[in-house]
Tab-separated table of C-alpha atoms in Angstrom:
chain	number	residue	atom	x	y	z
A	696	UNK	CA	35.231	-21.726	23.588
A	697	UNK	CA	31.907	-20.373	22.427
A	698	UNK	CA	32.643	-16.905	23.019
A	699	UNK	CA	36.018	-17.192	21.154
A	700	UNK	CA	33.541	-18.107	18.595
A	701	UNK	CA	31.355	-15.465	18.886
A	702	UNK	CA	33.894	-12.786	19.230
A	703	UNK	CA	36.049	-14.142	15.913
A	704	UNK	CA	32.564	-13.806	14.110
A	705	UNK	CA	32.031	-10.126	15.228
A	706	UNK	CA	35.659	-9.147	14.406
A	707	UNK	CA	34.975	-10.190	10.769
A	708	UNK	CA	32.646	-7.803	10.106
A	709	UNK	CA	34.569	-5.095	11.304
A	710	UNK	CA	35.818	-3.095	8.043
A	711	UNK	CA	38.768	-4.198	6.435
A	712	UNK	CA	40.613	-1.073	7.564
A	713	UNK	CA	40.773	-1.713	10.952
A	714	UNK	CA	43.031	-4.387	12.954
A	715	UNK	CA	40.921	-7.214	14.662
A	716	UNK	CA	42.230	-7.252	18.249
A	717	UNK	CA	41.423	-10.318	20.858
A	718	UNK	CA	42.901	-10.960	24.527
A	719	UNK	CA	45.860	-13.045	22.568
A	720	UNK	CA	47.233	-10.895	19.759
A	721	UNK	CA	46.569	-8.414	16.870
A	722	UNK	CA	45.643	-9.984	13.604
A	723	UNK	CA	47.206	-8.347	10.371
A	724	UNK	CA	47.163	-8.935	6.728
A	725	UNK	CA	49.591	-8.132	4.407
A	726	UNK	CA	48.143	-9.244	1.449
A	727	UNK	CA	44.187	-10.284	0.821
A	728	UNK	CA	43.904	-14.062	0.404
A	729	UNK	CA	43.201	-15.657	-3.180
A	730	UNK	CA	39.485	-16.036	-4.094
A	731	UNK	CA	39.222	-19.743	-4.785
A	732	UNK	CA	37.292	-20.913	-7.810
A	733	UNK	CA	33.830	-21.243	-7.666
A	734	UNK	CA	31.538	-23.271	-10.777
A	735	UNK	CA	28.807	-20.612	-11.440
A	736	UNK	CA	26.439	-23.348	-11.755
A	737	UNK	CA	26.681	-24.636	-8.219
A	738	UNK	CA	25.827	-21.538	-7.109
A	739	UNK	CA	22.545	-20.951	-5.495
A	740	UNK	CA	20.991	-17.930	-3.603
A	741	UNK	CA	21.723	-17.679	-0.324
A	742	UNK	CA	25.398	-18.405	-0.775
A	743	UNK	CA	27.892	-16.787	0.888
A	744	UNK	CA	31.229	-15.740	-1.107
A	745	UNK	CA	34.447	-14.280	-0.659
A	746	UNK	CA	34.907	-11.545	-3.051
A	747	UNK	CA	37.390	-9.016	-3.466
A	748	UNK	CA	36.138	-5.897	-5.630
A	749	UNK	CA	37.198	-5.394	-8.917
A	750	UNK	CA	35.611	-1.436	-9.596
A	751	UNK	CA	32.762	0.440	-10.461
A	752	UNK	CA	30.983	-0.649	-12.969
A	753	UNK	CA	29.007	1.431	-16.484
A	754	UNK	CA	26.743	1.717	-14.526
A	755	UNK	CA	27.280	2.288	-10.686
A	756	UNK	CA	27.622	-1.110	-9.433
A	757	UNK	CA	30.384	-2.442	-8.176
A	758	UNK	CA	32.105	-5.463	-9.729
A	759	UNK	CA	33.024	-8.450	-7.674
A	760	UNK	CA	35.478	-11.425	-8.632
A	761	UNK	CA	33.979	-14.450	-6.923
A	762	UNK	CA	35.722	-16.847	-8.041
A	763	UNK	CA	33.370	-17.312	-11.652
A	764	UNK	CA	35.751	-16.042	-14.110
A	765	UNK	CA	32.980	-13.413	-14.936
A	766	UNK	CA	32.597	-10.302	-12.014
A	767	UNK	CA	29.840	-11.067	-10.205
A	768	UNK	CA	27.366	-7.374	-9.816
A	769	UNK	CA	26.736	-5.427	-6.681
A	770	UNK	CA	24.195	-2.139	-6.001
A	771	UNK	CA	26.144	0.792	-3.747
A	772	UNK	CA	23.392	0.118	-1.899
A	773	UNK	CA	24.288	-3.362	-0.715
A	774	UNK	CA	27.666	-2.176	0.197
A	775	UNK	CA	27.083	-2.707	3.785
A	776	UNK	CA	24.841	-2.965	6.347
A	777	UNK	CA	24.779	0.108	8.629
A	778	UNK	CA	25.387	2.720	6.389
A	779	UNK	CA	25.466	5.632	8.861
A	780	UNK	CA	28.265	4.191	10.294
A	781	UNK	CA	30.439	3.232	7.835
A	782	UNK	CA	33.396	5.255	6.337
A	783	UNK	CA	33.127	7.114	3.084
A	784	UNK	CA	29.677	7.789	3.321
A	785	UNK	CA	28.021	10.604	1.260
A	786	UNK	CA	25.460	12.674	2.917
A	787	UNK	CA	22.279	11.560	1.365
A	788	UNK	CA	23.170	8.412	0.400
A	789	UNK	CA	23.207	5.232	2.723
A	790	UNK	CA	26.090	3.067	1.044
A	791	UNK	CA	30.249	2.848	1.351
A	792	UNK	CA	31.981	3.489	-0.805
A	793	UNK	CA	34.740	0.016	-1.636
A	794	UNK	CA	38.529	0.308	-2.266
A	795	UNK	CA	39.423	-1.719	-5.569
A	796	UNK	CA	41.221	-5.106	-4.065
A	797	UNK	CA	39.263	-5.055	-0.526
A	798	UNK	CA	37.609	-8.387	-0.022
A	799	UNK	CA	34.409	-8.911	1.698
A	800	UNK	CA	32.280	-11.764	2.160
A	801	UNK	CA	29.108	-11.610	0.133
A	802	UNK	CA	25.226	-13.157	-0.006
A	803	UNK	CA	24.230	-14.536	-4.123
A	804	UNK	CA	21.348	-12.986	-4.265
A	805	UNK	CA	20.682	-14.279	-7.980
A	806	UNK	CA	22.018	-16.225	-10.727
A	807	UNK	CA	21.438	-15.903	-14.088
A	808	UNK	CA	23.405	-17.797	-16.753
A	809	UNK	CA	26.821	-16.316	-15.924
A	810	UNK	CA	25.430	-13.340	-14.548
A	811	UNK	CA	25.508	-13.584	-10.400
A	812	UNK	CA	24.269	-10.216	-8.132
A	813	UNK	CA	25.711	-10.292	-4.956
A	814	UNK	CA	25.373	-8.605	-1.685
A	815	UNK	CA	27.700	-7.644	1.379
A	816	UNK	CA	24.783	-6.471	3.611
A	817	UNK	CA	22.886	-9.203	3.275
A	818	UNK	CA	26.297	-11.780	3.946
A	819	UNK	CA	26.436	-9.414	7.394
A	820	UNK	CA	22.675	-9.766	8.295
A	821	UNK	CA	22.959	-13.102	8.229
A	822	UNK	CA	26.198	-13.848	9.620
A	823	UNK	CA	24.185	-11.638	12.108
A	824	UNK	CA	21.596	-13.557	13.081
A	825	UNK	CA	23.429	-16.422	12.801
A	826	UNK	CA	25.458	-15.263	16.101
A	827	UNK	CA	22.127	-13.683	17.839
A	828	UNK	CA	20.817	-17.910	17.018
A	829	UNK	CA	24.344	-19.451	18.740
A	830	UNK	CA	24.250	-17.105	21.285
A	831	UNK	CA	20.250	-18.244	22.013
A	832	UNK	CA	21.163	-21.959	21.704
A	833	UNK	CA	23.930	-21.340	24.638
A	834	UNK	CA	21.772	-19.657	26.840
């Protein structure tokens, strides 16, 4: 049971572009789920969020729609977590470049009035050591 767990938790942070295989079947979506609606005032940092990416933003960011009704703002550089292995990388620059629609899971790193910064590599390092703690805790 654990390590069906364990497994299903590694498998979503594989990139969106690849299909999640397990010993029963091959998972495949046809069409991203709807981001439910979040009140920007119970948001607090450390949050995680399901957000599906909007664009590039004025100025380099990307957008996110979390759910607020205003896109939540992302650096490049939060884009994920290893950068060197991730597609669409740039030679010189540690980020991945996001598809319009993809959605990601992703960590509120601030809140301000209406205005929320997010971050994908920050939702993965903790999802991260949230496995490395389950996996400790079952030893």
């Amino acid at each position: 049971e654990m390590k069906h767990v364990l497994a299903n938790l590694f498998f979503a942070l594989l990139p969106p572009s690849r299909h999640t295989v397990n010993r029963h079947a091959v998972i495949r979506c046809s069409a991203p789920p709807p981001i439910p609606s979040v009140d920007v005032k119970a948001l607090t940092v450390g949050t995680i969020v399901a957000g599906r990416v909007l664009g590039v933003g004025e100025d380099g960011s990307y957008e996110l729609d979390i759910g607020t009704g205003s896109p939540a703002t992302m650096p490049r550089s939060e884009s994920a977590l290893l950068p060197n292995a991730t597609r669409g990388r740039v030679p010189g620059q540690g980020y991945a470049d996001l598809s319009a629609g993809e959605v990601r899971e992703a960590l509120v790193v601030g809140v301000a009035g209406s205005q929320v910064n997010v971050s994908v590599a920050r939702a993965q390092r903790a999802l991260a050591w949230r496995r490395v703690e389950s996996l400790h805790r079952a030893d």
